[in-house]
């Protein structure tokens, strides 16, 4: 069986489980379950702390896992990223007292508090900046006010929490993180099926199917508006002057494209969600 590590809690857990369910895999019914066997799909799931998943996969104890890119890089594990899964996005930045820092060079010889010492340490090393890292498990925003550090490095969303502590963002982005599928150096049997299924879930979330009728002489113009994933499907109607068209459209562009098709002359425009796909 393909041995798959799944986050057991935190921001990654619910969406990871939802994706696996949409991909056709069996899910645990009791949150206390640590392992779930899915013989129908030749898979076995292990529910672990998100921070530990890269270590298990990198050691070869498990074949593949879902975790955050930040946690993968912070772990120092030899596990590798296979695919981004498009959820749990976050941005890592430096922050310090307002007006004190203008760039990375200002951190030389100072203390930087973070929960991701491996990730931040590697970044500073690449940038040629030597600083003392202070490891904290959480709430790093208060480290400066309490005198534990001179600056912090942490996940930034709106910056509101940092500003509440008198801090402002400075320097370059450390990392743009997201949930990722990871594997060991050697890809296990069955890995391709899992990856293809998860990609099918992503496609279903990103695309919708649009059907519409249009005069035949406008087909080329309509195809320019909505070219689809590869090419639109065109079907003849009883009226030889009209054609029925089916095309994949990005969900984020759906309404704009419907408006343009209608303005062009298309009618009977319908949108159908996609529940699964293989492209």
Coordinates of N, CA, C and O in Angstrom, one line a residue, residues 152-272:
X152 N 11.6 40.1 14.5 CA 10.9 38.8 14.3 C 10.8 38.4 12.9 O 10.9 39.2 12.0
X153 N 10.6 37.1 12.6 CA 10.4 36.6 11.3 C 9.2 35.6 11.4 O 9.3 34.6 12.1
X154 N 8.1 35.9 10.7 CA 6.9 35.2 10.9 C 6.0 35.3 9.7 O 6.2 36.0 8.8
X155 N 4.9 34.5 9.8 CA 3.8 34.6 8.8 C 3.1 35.9 8.9 O 2.8 36.3 10.0
X156 N 2.9 36.5 7.8 CA 2.2 37.8 7.7 C 1.0 37.7 6.8 O 1.1 37.3 5.7
X157 N -0.2 38.1 7.3 CA -1.4 38.1 6.5 C -1.7 39.5 6.2 O -1.4 40.1 5.2
X158 N -2.3 40.2 7.2 CA -2.7 41.6 6.9 C -1.7 42.6 7.6 O -1.6 43.7 7.3
X159 N -0.9 42.0 8.6 CA 0.0 42.9 9.3 C -0.6 43.5 10.5 O 0.1 44.2 11.3
X160 N -1.9 43.3 10.8 CA -2.6 43.9 11.9 C -2.0 43.5 13.2 O -1.7 44.3 14.1
X161 N -1.7 42.2 13.4 CA -1.1 41.7 14.7 C 0.3 42.4 14.9 O 0.6 42.7 16.1
X162 N 1.1 42.5 13.9 CA 2.4 43.1 14.0 C 2.3 44.6 14.4 O 3.0 45.0 15.4
X163 N 1.4 45.3 13.8 CA 1.2 46.7 14.1 C 0.7 46.9 15.5 O 1.1 47.9 16.2
X164 N -0.1 46.0 16.0 CA -0.6 46.1 17.4 C 0.5 46.0 18.4 O 0.4 46.5 19.5
X165 N 1.6 45.4 18.0 CA 2.8 45.2 18.9 C 3.9 46.3 18.5 O 5.0 46.2 19.0
X166 N 3.5 47.3 17.7 CA 4.5 48.3 17.4 C 5.5 47.9 16.4 O 6.6 48.6 16.3
X167 N 5.2 46.9 15.6 CA 6.2 46.4 14.6 C 5.8 46.8 13.2 O 4.6 46.9 12.9
X168 N 6.7 46.9 12.3 CA 6.4 47.1 10.9 C 7.3 46.1 10.0 O 8.4 45.7 10.4
X169 N 6.8 45.8 8.9 CA 7.5 44.8 8.0 C 8.6 45.5 7.3 O 8.5 46.7 6.9
X170 N 9.7 44.8 7.1 CA 10.8 45.4 6.3 C 11.6 44.2 5.6 O 11.4 43.0 5.9
X171 N 12.4 44.6 4.6 CA 13.2 43.6 3.9 C 12.4 42.8 2.9 O 11.2 42.9 2.8
X172 N 13.1 41.8 2.2 CA 12.4 41.0 1.2 C 11.5 40.0 1.8 O 11.6 39.6 3.0
X173 N 10.7 39.4 0.9 CA 9.9 38.2 1.3 C 10.8 37.0 1.6 O 11.7 36.7 0.7
X174 N 10.6 36.4 2.7 CA 11.4 35.2 3.0 C 10.9 34.0 2.2 O 11.7 33.2 1.6
X175 N 9.6 33.8 2.2 CA 9.0 32.7 1.5 C 7.5 32.9 1.2 O 6.8 33.4 2.1
X176 N 7.1 32.5 0.0 CA 5.7 32.3 -0.3 C 5.3 30.9 -0.1 O 5.8 30.0 -0.9
X177 N 4.6 30.5 1.0 CA 4.3 29.1 1.3 C 2.9 28.8 0.9 O 2.0 29.6 0.7
X178 N 2.7 27.5 0.7 CA 1.4 26.9 0.4 C 1.4 25.4 0.8 O 2.5 24.9 1.1
X179 N 0.3 24.8 0.9 CA 0.3 23.3 1.1 C 0.9 22.6 -0.1 O 0.7 23.0 -1.3
X180 N 1.7 21.6 0.2 CA 2.4 20.9 -0.9 C 2.3 19.4 -0.7 O 2.2 18.9 0.4
X181 N 2.4 18.7 -1.8 CA 2.5 17.2 -1.8 C 4.0 16.9 -1.8 O 4.7 17.4 -2.7
X182 N 4.5 16.1 -0.9 CA 5.9 15.8 -0.8 C 6.1 14.3 -0.9 O 5.2 13.5 -0.6
X183 N 7.3 13.9 -1.3 CA 7.7 12.5 -1.4 C 9.2 12.3 -1.0 O 9.9 13.3 -0.9
X184 N 9.6 11.1 -0.8 CA 11.0 10.8 -0.6 C 11.7 10.9 -1.9 O 11.2 11.2 -2.9
X185 N 13.0 10.7 -1.8 CA 13.9 10.8 -3.0 C 13.4 9.8 -4.1 O 13.5 10.1 -5.3
X186 N 13.0 8.6 -3.7 CA 12.5 7.6 -4.6 C 11.0 7.6 -4.6 O 10.4 7.5 -3.5
X187 N 10.4 7.8 -5.7 CA 9.0 7.8 -5.8 C 8.4 6.4 -5.7 O 8.8 5.5 -6.4
X188 N 7.5 6.2 -4.8 CA 6.9 4.9 -4.5 C 5.9 4.6 -5.6 O 5.3 5.4 -6.2
X189 N 5.6 3.3 -5.7 CA 4.5 2.8 -6.6 C 3.2 3.4 -6.1 O 2.9 3.4 -4.9
X190 N 2.4 3.8 -7.0 CA 1.1 4.4 -6.7 C 1.1 5.9 -6.5 O 0.1 6.5 -6.4
X191 N 2.3 6.5 -6.5 CA 2.5 7.9 -6.3 C 1.8 8.7 -7.5 O 1.2 9.7 -7.3
X192 N 2.0 8.2 -8.7 CA 1.4 8.8 -9.9 C -0.1 8.9 -9.8 O -0.7 9.9 -10.2
X193 N -0.7 7.8 -9.3 CA -2.2 7.8 -9.2 C -2.6 8.9 -8.2 O -3.6 9.7 -8.5
X194 N -2.0 9.0 -7.1 CA -2.4 10.0 -6.0 C -2.2 11.4 -6.6 O -3.1 12.2 -6.5
X195 N -1.1 11.6 -7.2 CA -0.8 13.0 -7.8 C -1.8 13.3 -8.9 O -2.3 14.5 -8.9
X196 N -2.2 12.4 -9.7 CA -3.1 12.6 -10.8 C -4.5 12.9 -10.2 O -5.2 13.8 -10.7
X197 N -4.9 12.2 -9.2 CA -6.2 12.4 -8.5 C -6.3 13.8 -7.9 O -7.3 14.5 -8.0
X198 N -5.2 14.1 -7.1 CA -5.2 15.5 -6.5 C -5.2 16.6 -7.5 O -5.9 17.6 -7.3
X199 N -4.5 16.4 -8.6 CA -4.5 17.4 -9.7 C -5.9 17.5 -10.3 O -6.4 18.6 -10.6
X200 N -6.6 16.3 -10.3 CA -8.0 16.4 -10.8 C -8.9 17.2 -9.9 O -9.8 17.9 -10.4
X201 N -8.7 17.1 -8.6 CA -9.4 17.9 -7.7 C -9.2 19.4 -7.9 O -10.1 20.3 -7.9
X202 N -7.9 19.8 -8.1 CA -7.5 21.1 -8.3 C -8.1 21.7 -9.6 O -8.6 22.8 -9.7
X203 N -8.1 20.9 -10.7 CA -8.8 21.3 -11.9 C -10.2 21.5 -11.7 O -10.8 22.5 -12.2
X204 N -10.9 20.6 -11.0 CA -12.3 20.8 -10.7 C -12.6 22.1 -9.9 O -13.7 22.7 -10.1
X205 N -11.7 22.5 -9.1 CA -11.9 23.7 -8.3 C -11.6 25.0 -9.1 O -12.2 26.0 -8.9
X206 N -10.7 24.8 -10.1 CA -10.3 26.0 -10.8 C -11.1 26.3 -12.1 O -11.1 27.4 -12.6
X207 N -11.7 25.2 -12.6 CA -12.4 25.3 -13.9 C -13.9 25.0 -13.8 O -14.3 24.2 -12.9
X208 N -14.7 25.5 -14.7 CA -16.1 25.1 -14.9 C -16.3 24.8 -16.3 O -15.6 25.3 -17.2
X209 N -17.4 24.1 -16.6 CA -17.8 23.9 -18.0 C -18.9 24.9 -18.4 O -19.9 25.0 -17.7
X210 N -18.7 25.5 -19.5 CA -19.7 26.5 -20.0 C -20.2 26.0 -21.3 O -19.5 25.6 -22.2
X211 N -21.5 25.9 -21.4 CA -22.3 25.6 -22.7 C -23.0 26.8 -23.2 O -23.6 27.5 -22.4
X212 N -23.0 26.9 -24.5 CA -23.8 28.0 -25.1 C -24.1 27.7 -26.5 O -23.4 26.9 -27.2
X213 N -25.1 28.4 -27.1 CA -25.4 28.4 -28.5 C -25.0 29.7 -29.1 O -25.1 30.7 -28.5
X214 N -24.5 29.5 -30.4 CA -24.1 30.7 -31.1 C -24.2 30.6 -32.6 O -24.1 29.5 -33.1
X215 N -24.5 31.7 -33.3 CA -24.5 31.6 -34.8 C -23.1 31.1 -35.3 O -22.1 31.5 -34.8
X216 N -23.2 30.2 -36.3 CA -22.0 29.6 -36.8 C -20.9 30.6 -37.3 O -19.7 30.4 -37.1
X217 N -21.4 31.7 -37.9 CA -20.4 32.7 -38.4 C -19.6 33.4 -37.3 O -18.7 34.1 -37.6
X218 N -20.1 33.2 -36.0 CA -19.4 33.9 -34.9 C -18.5 32.9 -34.1 O -17.9 33.2 -33.1
X219 N -18.4 31.6 -34.6 CA -17.6 30.6 -33.9 C -16.2 31.0 -33.6 O -15.7 30.8 -32.5
X220 N -15.5 31.5 -34.6 CA -14.1 31.9 -34.4 C -13.9 33.0 -33.4 O -13.0 33.0 -32.5
X221 N -14.8 34.0 -33.4 CA -14.8 35.1 -32.4 C -15.1 34.6 -31.0 O -14.4 35.0 -30.0
X222 N -16.0 33.6 -30.9 CA -16.3 33.1 -29.6 C -15.2 32.2 -29.1 O -14.9 32.3 -27.9
X223 N -14.5 31.5 -29.9 CA -13.3 30.7 -29.5 C -12.2 31.6 -29.0 O -11.4 31.2 -28.2
X224 N -12.1 32.8 -29.6 CA -11.1 33.8 -29.1 C -11.4 34.3 -27.7 O -10.5 34.5 -26.9
X225 N -12.7 34.4 -27.4 CA -13.1 34.8 -26.1 C -12.9 33.7 -25.1 O -12.4 34.0 -23.9
X226 N -13.3 32.5 -25.4 CA -13.1 31.3 -24.5 C -12.5 30.2 -25.3 O -13.2 29.3 -25.8
X227 N -11.1 30.2 -25.3 CA -10.4 29.1 -26.1 C -10.4 27.8 -25.4 O -10.2 26.7 -26.0
X228 N -10.8 27.7 -24.1 CA -10.8 26.5 -23.4 C -9.5 25.9 -23.0 O -8.4 26.6 -23.1
X229 N -9.4 24.7 -22.4 CA -8.2 24.1 -22.0 C -7.4 23.7 -23.2 O -6.1 23.9 -23.2
X230 N -8.0 23.1 -24.2 CA -7.3 22.7 -25.4 C -8.0 23.4 -26.6 O -7.4 24.1 -27.4
X231 N -9.3 23.1 -26.7 CA -10.1 23.7 -27.8 C -11.6 23.5 -27.5 O -11.9 22.4 -26.9
X232 N -12.5 24.4 -27.9 CA -13.9 24.1 -27.6 C -14.5 23.0 -28.4 O -14.0 22.6 -29.5
X233 N -15.5 22.3 -27.8 CA -16.2 21.3 -28.5 C -17.4 21.9 -29.2 O -18.2 22.6 -28.6
X234 N -17.6 21.7 -30.5 CA -18.6 22.3 -31.3 C -19.6 21.2 -31.8 O -19.1 20.2 -32.4
X235 N -20.9 21.4 -31.6 CA -21.8 20.4 -32.0 C -22.9 21.1 -32.9 O -23.3 22.2 -32.6
X236 N -23.3 20.4 -34.0 CA -24.4 21.0 -34.8 C -25.7 21.0 -34.2 O -26.0 20.1 -33.4
X237 N -26.5 22.0 -34.5 CA -27.9 22.0 -34.0 C -28.9 21.8 -35.1 O -28.5 21.7 -36.3
X238 N -30.1 21.6 -34.8 CA -31.1 21.4 -35.9 C -31.2 22.5 -36.9 O -31.3 22.3 -38.1
X239 N -31.0 23.7 -36.3 CA -30.9 24.9 -37.2 C -29.5 25.0 -37.7 O -28.5 25.2 -36.9
X240 N -29.2 24.8 -39.0 CA -27.8 24.8 -39.5 C -27.1 26.1 -39.3 O -25.8 26.1 -39.5
X241 N -27.8 27.2 -39.0 CA -27.1 28.4 -38.8 C -26.5 28.6 -37.4 O -25.8 29.5 -37.2
X242 N -26.9 27.7 -36.5 CA -26.4 27.8 -35.1 C -25.6 26.5 -34.8 O -25.8 25.5 -35.4
X243 N -24.8 26.7 -33.7 CA -24.0 25.6 -33.2 C -24.0 25.6 -31.7 O -24.2 26.7 -31.1
X244 N -23.9 24.5 -31.1 CA -23.8 24.4 -29.6 C -22.3 24.2 -29.3 O -21.6 23.4 -29.9
X245 N -21.8 24.9 -28.3 CA -20.4 24.9 -27.9 C -20.2 24.5 -26.4 O -21.0 25.0 -25.6
X246 N -19.3 23.7 -26.1 CA -18.9 23.4 -24.8 C -17.5 23.6 -24.6 O -16.6 23.2 -25.4
X247 N -17.1 24.3 -23.5 CA -15.7 24.8 -23.3 C -15.4 24.9 -21.8 O -16.3 25.3 -21.0
X248 N -14.2 24.6 -21.4 CA -13.7 24.8 -20.1 C -13.3 26.2 -19.9 O -12.6 26.8 -20.8
X249 N -13.7 26.8 -18.8 CA -13.4 28.2 -18.5 C -12.9 28.3 -17.0 O -13.4 27.6 -16.1
X250 N -11.9 29.1 -16.8 CA -11.4 29.3 -15.4 C -12.6 29.9 -14.6 O -13.2 30.9 -15.0
X251 N -12.7 29.4 -13.4 CA -13.8 29.8 -12.5 C -13.8 31.3 -12.2 O -14.8 32.0 -12.2
X252 N -12.6 31.8 -12.0 CA -12.4 33.2 -11.7 C -12.8 34.1 -12.8 O -13.1 35.3 -12.6
X253 N -12.8 33.6 -14.1 CA -13.2 34.4 -15.3 C -14.5 34.1 -15.8 O -15.0 34.7 -16.8
X254 N -15.3 33.3 -15.1 CA -16.5 32.7 -15.6 C -17.5 33.8 -16.0 O -18.0 33.9 -17.1
X255 N -17.8 34.7 -15.1 CA -18.9 35.7 -15.4 C -18.4 36.7 -16.4 O -19.3 37.1 -17.3
X256 N -17.2 37.1 -16.4 CA -16.7 38.0 -17.4 C -16.8 37.4 -18.8 O -17.3 38.1 -19.8
X257 N -16.5 36.1 -19.0 CA -16.6 35.4 -20.2 C -18.0 35.3 -20.7 O -18.3 35.4 -21.9
X258 N -18.9 35.0 -19.7 CA -20.3 34.9 -20.1 C -20.8 36.2 -20.6 O -21.6 36.2 -21.6
X259 N -20.4 37.3 -20.0 CA -20.9 38.6 -20.5 C -20.4 38.9 -21.9 O -21.1 39.4 -22.7
X260 N -19.1 38.5 -22.1 CA -18.5 38.8 -23.5 C -19.2 37.9 -24.5 O -19.4 38.3 -25.7
X261 N -19.5 36.6 -24.2 CA -20.1 35.8 -25.1 C -21.5 36.3 -25.4 O -22.0 36.2 -26.6
X262 N -22.3 36.7 -24.4 CA -23.6 37.2 -24.7 C -23.6 38.5 -25.6 O -24.4 38.6 -26.5
X263 N -22.6 39.4 -25.3 CA -22.5 40.6 -26.1 C -22.1 40.2 -27.5 O -22.6 40.9 -28.5
X264 N -21.4 39.1 -27.7 CA -21.0 38.7 -29.1 C -22.2 38.1 -29.8 O -22.3 38.2 -31.1
X265 N -23.2 37.6 -29.1 CA -24.4 37.0 -29.8 C -24.7 35.6 -29.3 O -25.7 35.0 -29.8
X266 N -24.0 35.1 -28.3 CA -24.3 33.7 -27.8 C -25.5 33.8 -26.9 O -25.8 34.8 -26.3
X267 N -26.3 32.7 -26.9 CA -27.4 32.6 -26.1 C -27.5 31.2 -25.4 O -26.7 30.3 -25.7
X268 N -28.4 31.1 -24.4 CA -28.6 29.8 -23.7 C -27.2 29.4 -23.1 O -26.7 28.3 -23.2
X269 N -26.6 30.4 -22.3 CA -25.3 30.2 -21.7 C -25.5 29.6 -20.3 O -26.2 30.2 -19.5
X270 N -24.9 28.4 -20.1 CA -25.1 27.7 -18.8 C -23.7 27.3 -18.3 O -22.8 27.0 -19.1
X271 N -23.6 27.3 -17.0 CA -22.3 26.9 -16.3 C -22.6 25.6 -15.5 O -23.6 25.6 -14.7
X272 N -21.7 24.7 -15.6 CA -21.8 23.4 -14.9 C -20.5 23.2 -14.1 O -19.4 23.3 -14.6

